[in-house]
Coordinates of C-alpha atoms in Angstrom, one line a residue:
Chain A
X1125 CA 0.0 0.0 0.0
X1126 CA 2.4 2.2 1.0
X1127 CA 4.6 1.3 -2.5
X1128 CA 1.4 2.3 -4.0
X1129 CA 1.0 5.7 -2.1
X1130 CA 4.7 6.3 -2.9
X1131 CA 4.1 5.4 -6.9
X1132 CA 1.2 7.6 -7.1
X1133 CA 3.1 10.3 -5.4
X1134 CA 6.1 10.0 -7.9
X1135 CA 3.5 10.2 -11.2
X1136 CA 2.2 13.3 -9.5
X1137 CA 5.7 14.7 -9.6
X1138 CA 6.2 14.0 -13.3
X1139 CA 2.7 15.3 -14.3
X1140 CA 3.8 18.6 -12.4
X1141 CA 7.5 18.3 -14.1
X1142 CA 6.3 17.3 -17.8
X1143 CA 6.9 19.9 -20.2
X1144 CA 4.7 22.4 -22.4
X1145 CA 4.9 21.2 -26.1
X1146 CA 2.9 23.5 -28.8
X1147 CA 2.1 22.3 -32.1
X1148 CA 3.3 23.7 -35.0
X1149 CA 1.2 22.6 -38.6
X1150 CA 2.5 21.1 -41.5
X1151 CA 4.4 23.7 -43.4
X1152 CA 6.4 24.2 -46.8
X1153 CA 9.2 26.7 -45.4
X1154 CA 11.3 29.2 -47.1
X1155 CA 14.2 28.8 -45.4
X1156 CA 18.0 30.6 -45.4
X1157 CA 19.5 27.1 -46.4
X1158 CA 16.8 25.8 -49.9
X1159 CA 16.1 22.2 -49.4
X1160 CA 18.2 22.2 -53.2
X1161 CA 20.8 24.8 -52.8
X1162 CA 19.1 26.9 -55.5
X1163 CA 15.0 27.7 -54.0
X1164 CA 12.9 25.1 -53.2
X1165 CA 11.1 25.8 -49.5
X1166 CA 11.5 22.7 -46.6
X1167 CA 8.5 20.1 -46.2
X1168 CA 8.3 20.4 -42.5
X1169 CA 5.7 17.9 -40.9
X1170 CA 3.8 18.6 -38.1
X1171 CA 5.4 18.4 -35.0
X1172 CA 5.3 19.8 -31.6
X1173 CA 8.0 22.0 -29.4
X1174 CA 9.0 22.3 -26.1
X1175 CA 7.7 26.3 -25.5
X1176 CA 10.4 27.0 -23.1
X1177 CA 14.7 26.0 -23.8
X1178 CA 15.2 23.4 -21.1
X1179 CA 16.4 24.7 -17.8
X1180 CA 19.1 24.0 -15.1
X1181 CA 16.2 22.3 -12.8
X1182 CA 14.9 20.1 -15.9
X1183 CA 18.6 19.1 -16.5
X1184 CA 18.9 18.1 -12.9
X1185 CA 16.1 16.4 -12.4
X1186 CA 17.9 14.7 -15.7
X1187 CA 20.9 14.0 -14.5
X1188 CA 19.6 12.5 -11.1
X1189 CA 17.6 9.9 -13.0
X1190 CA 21.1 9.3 -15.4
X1191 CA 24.2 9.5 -13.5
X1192 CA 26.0 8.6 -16.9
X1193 CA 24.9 12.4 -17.9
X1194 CA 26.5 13.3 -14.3
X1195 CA 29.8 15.8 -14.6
X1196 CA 32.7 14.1 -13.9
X1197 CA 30.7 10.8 -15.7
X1198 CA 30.7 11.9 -18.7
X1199 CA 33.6 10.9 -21.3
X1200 CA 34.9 13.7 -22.8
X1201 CA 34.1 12.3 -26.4
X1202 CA 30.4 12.8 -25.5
X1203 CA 30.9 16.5 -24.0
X1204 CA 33.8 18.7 -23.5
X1205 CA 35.8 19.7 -20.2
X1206 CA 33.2 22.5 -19.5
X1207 CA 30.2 20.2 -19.5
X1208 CA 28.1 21.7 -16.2
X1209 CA 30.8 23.6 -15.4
X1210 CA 29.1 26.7 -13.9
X1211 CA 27.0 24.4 -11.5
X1212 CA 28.3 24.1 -7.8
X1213 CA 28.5 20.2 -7.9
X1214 CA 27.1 17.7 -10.2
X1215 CA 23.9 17.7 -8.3
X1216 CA 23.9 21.0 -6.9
X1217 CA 23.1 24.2 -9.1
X1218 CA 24.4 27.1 -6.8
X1219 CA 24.5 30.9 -7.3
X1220 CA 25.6 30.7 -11.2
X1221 CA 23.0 28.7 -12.4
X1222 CA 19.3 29.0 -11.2
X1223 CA 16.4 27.0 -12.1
X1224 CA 14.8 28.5 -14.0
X1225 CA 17.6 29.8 -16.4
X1226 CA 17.9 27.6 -19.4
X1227 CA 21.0 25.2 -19.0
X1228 CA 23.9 25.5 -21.1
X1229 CA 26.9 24.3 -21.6
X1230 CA 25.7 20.7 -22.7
X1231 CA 27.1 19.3 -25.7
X1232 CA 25.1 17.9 -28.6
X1233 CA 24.9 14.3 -27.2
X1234 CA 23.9 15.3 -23.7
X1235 CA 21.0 17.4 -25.1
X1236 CA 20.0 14.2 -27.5
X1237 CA 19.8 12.0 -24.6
X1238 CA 17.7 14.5 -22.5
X1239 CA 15.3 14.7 -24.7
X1240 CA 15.1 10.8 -25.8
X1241 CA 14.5 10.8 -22.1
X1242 CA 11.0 12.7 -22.2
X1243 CA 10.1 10.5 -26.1
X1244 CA 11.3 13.6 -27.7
X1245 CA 14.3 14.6 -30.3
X1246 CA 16.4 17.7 -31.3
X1247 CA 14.2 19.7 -34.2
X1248 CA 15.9 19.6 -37.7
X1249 CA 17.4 23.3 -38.3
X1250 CA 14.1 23.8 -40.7
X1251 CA 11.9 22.7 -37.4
X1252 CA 13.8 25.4 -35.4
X1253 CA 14.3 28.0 -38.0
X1254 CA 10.4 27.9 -39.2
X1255 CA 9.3 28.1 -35.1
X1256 CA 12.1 31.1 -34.9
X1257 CA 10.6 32.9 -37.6
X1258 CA 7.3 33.8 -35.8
X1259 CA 6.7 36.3 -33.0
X1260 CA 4.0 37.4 -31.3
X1261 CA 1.7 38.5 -33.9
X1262 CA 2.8 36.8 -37.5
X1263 CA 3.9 33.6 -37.7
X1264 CA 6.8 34.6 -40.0
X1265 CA 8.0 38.3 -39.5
X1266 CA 11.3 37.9 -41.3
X1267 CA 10.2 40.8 -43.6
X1268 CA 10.1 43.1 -40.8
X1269 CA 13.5 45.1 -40.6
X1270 CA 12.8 45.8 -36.9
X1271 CA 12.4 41.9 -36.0
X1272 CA 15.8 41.2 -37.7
X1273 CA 17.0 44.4 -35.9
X1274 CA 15.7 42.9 -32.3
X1275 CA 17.5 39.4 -33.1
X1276 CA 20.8 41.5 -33.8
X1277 CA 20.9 43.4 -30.8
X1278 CA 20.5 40.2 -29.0
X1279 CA 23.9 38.9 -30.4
X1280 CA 25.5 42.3 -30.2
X1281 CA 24.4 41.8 -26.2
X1282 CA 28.6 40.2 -24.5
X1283 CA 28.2 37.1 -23.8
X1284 CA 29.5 37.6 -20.2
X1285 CA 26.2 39.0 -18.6
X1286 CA 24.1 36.8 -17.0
X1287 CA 21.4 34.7 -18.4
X1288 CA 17.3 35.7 -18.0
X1289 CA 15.2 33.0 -16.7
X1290 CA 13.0 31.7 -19.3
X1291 CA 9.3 32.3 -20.2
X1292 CA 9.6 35.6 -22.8
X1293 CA 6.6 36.0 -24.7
X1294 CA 4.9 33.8 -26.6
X1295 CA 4.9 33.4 -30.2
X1296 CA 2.1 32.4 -32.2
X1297 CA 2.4 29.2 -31.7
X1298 CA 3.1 29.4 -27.8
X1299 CA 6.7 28.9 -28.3
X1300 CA 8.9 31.3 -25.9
X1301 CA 12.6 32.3 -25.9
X1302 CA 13.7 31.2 -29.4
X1303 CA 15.2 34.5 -29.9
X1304 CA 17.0 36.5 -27.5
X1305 CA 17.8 34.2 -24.9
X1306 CA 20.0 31.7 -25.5
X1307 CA 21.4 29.7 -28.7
X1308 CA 20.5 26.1 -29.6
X1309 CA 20.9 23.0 -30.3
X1310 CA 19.4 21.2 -33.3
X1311 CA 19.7 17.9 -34.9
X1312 CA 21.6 18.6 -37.8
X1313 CA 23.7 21.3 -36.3
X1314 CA 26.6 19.5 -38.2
X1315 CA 24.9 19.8 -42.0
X1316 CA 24.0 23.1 -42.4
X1317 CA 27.1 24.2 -44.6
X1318 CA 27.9 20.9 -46.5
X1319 CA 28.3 23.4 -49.5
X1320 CA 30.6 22.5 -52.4
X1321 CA 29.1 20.4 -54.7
X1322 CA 31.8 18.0 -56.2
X1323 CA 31.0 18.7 -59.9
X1324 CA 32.5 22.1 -59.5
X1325 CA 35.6 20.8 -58.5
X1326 CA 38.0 19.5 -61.6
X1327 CA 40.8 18.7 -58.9
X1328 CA 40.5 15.2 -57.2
X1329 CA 42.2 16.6 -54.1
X1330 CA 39.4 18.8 -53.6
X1331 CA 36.5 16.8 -54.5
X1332 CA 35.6 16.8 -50.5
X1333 CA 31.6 16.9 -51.2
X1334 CA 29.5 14.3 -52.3
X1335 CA 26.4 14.5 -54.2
X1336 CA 24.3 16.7 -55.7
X1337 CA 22.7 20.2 -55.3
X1338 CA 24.9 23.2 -53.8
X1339 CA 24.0 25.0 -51.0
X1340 CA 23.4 28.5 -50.8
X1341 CA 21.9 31.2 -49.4
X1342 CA 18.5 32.4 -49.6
X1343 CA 17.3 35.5 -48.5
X1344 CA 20.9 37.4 -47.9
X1345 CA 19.6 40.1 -45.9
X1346 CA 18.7 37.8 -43.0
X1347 CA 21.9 37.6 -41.5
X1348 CA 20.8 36.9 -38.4
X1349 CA 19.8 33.9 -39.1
X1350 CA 22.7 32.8 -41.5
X1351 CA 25.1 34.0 -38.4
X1352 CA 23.4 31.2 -36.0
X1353 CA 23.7 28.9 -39.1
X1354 CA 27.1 29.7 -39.1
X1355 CA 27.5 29.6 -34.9
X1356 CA 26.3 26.2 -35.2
X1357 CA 28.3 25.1 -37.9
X1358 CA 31.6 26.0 -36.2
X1359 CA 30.7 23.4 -33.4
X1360 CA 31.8 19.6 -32.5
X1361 CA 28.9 17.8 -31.0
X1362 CA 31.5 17.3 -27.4
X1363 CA 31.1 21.6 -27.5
X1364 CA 29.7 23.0 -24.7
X1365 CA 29.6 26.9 -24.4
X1366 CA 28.3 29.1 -21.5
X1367 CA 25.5 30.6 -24.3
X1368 CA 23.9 27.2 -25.9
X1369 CA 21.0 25.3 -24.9
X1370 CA 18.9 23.6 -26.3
X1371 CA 14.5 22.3 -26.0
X1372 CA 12.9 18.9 -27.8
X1373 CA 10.3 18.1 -30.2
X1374 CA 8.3 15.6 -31.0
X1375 CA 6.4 14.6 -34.0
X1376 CA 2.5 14.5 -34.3
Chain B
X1183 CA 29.2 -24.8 -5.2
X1184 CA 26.5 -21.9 -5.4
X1185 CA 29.4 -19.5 -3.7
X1186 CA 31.8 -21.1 -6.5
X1187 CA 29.5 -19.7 -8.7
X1188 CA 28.6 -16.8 -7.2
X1189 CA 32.2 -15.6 -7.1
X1190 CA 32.9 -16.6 -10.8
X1191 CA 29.9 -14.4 -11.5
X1192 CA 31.6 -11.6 -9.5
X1193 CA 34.7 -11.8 -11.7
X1194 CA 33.1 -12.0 -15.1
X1195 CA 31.8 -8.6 -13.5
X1196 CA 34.5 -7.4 -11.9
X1197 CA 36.3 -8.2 -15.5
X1198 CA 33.4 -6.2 -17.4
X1199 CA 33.9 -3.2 -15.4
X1200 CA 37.7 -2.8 -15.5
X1201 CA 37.0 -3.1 -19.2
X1202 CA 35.1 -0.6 -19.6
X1203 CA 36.8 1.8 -17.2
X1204 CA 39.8 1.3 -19.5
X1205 CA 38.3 2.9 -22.4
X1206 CA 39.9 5.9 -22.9
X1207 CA 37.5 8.9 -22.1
X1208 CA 37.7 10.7 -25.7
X1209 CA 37.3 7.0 -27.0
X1210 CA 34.4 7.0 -30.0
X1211 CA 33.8 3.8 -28.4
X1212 CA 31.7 5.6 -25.4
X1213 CA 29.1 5.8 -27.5
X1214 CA 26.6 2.8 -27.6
X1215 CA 25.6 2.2 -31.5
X1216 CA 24.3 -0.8 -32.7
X1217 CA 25.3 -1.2 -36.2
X1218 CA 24.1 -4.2 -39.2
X1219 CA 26.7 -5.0 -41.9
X1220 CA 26.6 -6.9 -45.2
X1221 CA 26.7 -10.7 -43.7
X1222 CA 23.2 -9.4 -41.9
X1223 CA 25.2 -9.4 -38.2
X1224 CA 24.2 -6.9 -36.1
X1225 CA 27.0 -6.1 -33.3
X1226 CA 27.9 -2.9 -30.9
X1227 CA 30.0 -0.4 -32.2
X1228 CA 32.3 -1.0 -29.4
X1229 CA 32.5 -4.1 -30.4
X1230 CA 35.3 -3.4 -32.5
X1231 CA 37.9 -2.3 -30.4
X1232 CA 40.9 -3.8 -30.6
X1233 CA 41.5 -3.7 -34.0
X1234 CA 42.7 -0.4 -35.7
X1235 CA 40.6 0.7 -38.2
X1236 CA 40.1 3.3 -41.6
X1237 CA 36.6 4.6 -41.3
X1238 CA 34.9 6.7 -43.3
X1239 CA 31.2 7.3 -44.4
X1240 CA 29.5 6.8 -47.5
X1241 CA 25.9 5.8 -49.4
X1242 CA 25.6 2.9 -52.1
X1243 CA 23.7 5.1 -54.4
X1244 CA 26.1 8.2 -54.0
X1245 CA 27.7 7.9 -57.9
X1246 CA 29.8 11.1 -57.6
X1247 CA 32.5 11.0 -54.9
X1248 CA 31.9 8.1 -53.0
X1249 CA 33.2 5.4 -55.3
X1250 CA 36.2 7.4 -55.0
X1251 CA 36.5 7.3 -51.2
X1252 CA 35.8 3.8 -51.1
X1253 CA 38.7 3.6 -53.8
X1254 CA 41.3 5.9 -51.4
X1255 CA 40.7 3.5 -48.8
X1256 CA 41.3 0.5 -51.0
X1257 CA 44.8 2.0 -52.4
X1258 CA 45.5 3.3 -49.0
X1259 CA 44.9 0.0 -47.0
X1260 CA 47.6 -1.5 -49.9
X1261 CA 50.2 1.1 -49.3
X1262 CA 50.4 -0.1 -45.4
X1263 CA 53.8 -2.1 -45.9
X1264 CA 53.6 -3.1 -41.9
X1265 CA 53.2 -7.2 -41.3
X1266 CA 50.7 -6.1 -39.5
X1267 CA 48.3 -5.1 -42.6
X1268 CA 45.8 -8.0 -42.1
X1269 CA 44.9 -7.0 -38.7
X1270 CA 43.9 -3.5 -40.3
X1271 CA 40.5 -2.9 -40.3
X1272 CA 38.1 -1.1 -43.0
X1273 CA 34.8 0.2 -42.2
X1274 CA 32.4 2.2 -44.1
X1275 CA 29.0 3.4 -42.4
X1276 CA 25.9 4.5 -44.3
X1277 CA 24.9 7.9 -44.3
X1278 CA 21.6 6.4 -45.5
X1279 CA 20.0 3.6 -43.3
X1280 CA 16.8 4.3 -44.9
X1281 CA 18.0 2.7 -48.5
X1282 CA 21.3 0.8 -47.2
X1283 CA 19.9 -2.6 -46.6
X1284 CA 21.7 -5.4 -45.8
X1285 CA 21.2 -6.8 -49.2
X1286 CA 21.8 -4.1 -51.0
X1287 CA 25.3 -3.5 -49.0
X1288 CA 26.1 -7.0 -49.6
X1289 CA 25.8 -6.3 -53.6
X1290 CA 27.8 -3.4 -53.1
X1291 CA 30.4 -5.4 -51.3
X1292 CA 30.7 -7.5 -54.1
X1293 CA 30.2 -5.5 -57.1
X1294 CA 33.2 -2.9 -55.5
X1295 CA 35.3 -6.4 -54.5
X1296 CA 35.6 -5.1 -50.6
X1297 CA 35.9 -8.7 -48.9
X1298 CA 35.3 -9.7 -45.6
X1299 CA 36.7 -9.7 -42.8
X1300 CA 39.1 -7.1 -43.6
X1301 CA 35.9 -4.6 -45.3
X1302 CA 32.8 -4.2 -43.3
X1303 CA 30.0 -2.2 -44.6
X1304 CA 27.3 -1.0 -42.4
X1305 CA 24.5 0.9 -41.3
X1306 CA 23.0 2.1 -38.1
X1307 CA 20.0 -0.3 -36.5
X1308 CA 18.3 2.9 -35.2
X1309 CA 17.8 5.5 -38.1
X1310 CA 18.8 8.8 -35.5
X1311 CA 22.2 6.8 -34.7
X1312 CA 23.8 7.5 -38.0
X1313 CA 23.8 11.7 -37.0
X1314 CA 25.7 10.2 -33.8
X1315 CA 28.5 8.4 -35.9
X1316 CA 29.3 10.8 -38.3
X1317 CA 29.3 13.3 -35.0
X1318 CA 31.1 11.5 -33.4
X1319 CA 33.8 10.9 -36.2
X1320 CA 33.1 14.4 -37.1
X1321 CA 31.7 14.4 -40.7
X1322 CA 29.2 16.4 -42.4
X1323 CA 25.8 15.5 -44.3
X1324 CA 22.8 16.4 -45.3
X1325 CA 19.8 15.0 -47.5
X1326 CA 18.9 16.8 -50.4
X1327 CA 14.9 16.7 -51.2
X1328 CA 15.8 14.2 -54.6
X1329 CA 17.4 11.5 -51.8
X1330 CA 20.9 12.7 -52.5
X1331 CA 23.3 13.5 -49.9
X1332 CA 25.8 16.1 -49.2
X1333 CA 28.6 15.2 -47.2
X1334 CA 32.3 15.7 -46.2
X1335 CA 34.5 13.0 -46.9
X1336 CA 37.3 11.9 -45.4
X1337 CA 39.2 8.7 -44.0
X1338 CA 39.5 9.0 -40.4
X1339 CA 42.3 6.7 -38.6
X1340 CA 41.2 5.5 -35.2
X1341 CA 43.3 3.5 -32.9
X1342 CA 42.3 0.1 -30.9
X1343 CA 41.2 1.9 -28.2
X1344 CA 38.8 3.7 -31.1
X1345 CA 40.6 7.2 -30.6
X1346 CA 41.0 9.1 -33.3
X1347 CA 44.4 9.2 -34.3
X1348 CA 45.0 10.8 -37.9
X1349 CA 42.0 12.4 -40.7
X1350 CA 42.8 12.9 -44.4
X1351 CA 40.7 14.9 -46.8
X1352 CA 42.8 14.1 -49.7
X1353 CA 40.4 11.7 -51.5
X1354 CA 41.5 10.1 -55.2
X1355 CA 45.0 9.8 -54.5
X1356 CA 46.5 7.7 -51.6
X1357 CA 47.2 10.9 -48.8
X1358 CA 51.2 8.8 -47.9
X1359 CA 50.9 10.9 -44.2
X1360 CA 48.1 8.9 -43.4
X1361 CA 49.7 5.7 -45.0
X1362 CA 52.5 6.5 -42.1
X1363 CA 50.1 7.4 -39.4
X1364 CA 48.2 3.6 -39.8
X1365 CA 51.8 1.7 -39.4
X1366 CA 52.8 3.5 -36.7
X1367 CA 49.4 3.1 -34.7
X1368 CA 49.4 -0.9 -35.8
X1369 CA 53.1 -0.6 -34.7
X1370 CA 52.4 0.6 -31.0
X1371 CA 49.5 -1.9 -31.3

């Protein structure tokens, strides 16, 4: 009986700890990166996202259930010397990282298994980049020189101040904090600037890209989007850095 | 008798732990993949430490450069004058599960003439595993709408312990740096 009091009292703690996932429909997107390197917009499915990054008291509650995600546990293949870093101890937060701030410095593999934890994945860069593209009123304002003014100022912001907690405002969808808060994680973080198509390329030695279609750019003016494209690009999936987070999906 | 046994069991254990705490910590090996090659075997992808390998990525129906990588790793396997050649190791992962079956490696295997054991061909078991390998080994890809891929391509030279010891982007002609770096690490072996 008392197993039983102690079981129910443990799903009442997950229902209070799962998170807040929005759906987002079925969408052919324009993105920075065409699907074909020359225009073609991304099918995007319908999925749902995690309206808030992930914070330090969700990745706690993570690493308490996994101790192989602990710090100190994990190899350094999987995430860098700076993994957790800014907590007190591996289970203990302390005064430079507060609940409800998003957690960063967690490599690529540490955010993957999070969200397998809670039956959820990274978003592709198009899932993130077409969720990105709303705010509050439109659900793409990437016309709008003073939204693309907004994300800039954000990056211009160093990165040595302090983190907000999460819970901005809401876009369209419901989704918070995808700009102006922290940078993120996706999937493909790693494929974003497989550019040189090997056709191009007469010289053997340089023939480093296989298959067909180059990428390019789209939409030139949005640099602040190509600059995260390019921020995430520059990464190794054992990078962890004091401004990266990341926050799940799930398909529908 | 049940202590006997009880004890034995404690060993095997004891043995599987020290084991694994020996893997070195920037091992690829940390990871767990479970990976299906051409003979249909399905095996972890720590599974193959202890023998040093040339890995690289590639899909069957890439026509452009990845006959060519699987070419530089032929001619570069051949140029490794050490005794110790046959205990080198060749392995190619799919960047495309999805197609890659084990039949269709198989053909490939032996339409390309990349016998076993020395040449293993695989894909991942789970479809989200093959981002891991190629982060993990630190290539690039991406699927173009038409099924395509883009992708770096390199031969990566990883150690027994599965560390990665040399890369070489030189693809279409053997890269001899890299020739040197595979008989020293089956040297130290």
């Amino acid at each position: 009986m008392r197993r039983l009091v102690a079981l129910v009292g443990l799903l009442g703690c997950f229902e209070a700890m799962a998170a807040d996932y929005a759906p987002l429909p079925v969408t052919r997107f324009h993105s920075v990166l065409p699907a074909d390197g020359k225009a073609a917009p991304a099918s995007i499915a319908a999925f749902s996202m995690r309206t808030e990054p992930v914070t330090n008291a969700e990745f706690l509650a993570f690493v308490i259930a996994h101790p192989a995600w602990r710090r100190g546990n994990v190899p350094t293949v999987l995430a860098d010397g700076s993994y957790l870093a800014h907590w007190e101890e591996s289970l203990t937060l302390g005064r430079e990282a507060l609940p409800a701030q998003p957690v960063t410095q967690v490599s690529w593999f540490a955010a993957q298994a999070f969200c397998e934890s809670e039956q959820a994945r990274l978003p592709s860069w198009y899932e993130w980049e077409y969720a990105a593209a709303a705010d509050a009123k439109r659900a793409d304002a990437r016309s709008d020189a003073a939204w693309r003014q907004r994300v800039l100022d954000w990056y211009g912001r160093p990165a040595s101040s302090s983190l907000a907690t999460v819970g901005g405002e809401a876009n369209v969808y419901g989704v918070r904090d995808l700009n102006g808060l922290v940078w993120e994680w996706v999937d493909d973080f790693n494929a974003l600037l497989v550019s040189s198509d090997s056709r191009d390329q007469g010289d053997g030695d340089k023939a480093k890209f296989c298959g067909a279609g180059a990428l390019t750019f789209q939409q030139k003016e949005n640099y602040a989007t190509l600059m995260r494209v390019a921020m995430l690009s520059a990464l190794k999936a054992s990078d962890t850095t004091r401004s990266l987070g990341f926050r799940c999906v799930r398909n529908l | 008798m049940k202590r006997l046994l009880l004890s034995l069991s404690l060993l095997l254990f004891a043995n599987q732990i020290c084991a694994e705490q020996a893997l070195p910590s920037d091992s690829v090996y940390q990871a767990q993949i479970t990976l299906v090659d051409q003979s249909g075997q399905q095996w972890r992808w720590n599974e193959q430490r202890g023998h040093v390998q040339i890995v690289s990525m590639f899909y069957t129906s890439c026509t452009m450069v990845c006959p060519m990588i699987v070419d530089t790793m032929k001619f570069t396997a051949q140029k490794v004058s050490s005794a110790k050649r046959d205990r080198l190791h060749l392995l190619l992962v799919s960047f495309d599960p999805a197609t890659d079956s084990v039949a269709v490696l198989r053909d490939y295997a032996q339409q390309r003439k990349l016998p076993a054991p020395q040449w293993t061909l695989a894909r991942t078991v789970q479809l989200a595993d093959t981002r891991q390998v190629s982060a993990l080994l630190g290539l690039q890809y991406r699927q173009l709408p038409d099924g395509e891929f883009n992708h770096s391509s390199e031969l990566i030279l990883l150690d027994a312990q599965g560390r990665i010891v040399a890369r070489s982007d030189v693809i279409g002609r053997v890269d001899m740096e890299f020739v040197q770096a595979a008989e020293r690490t089956l040297a130290d072996d």
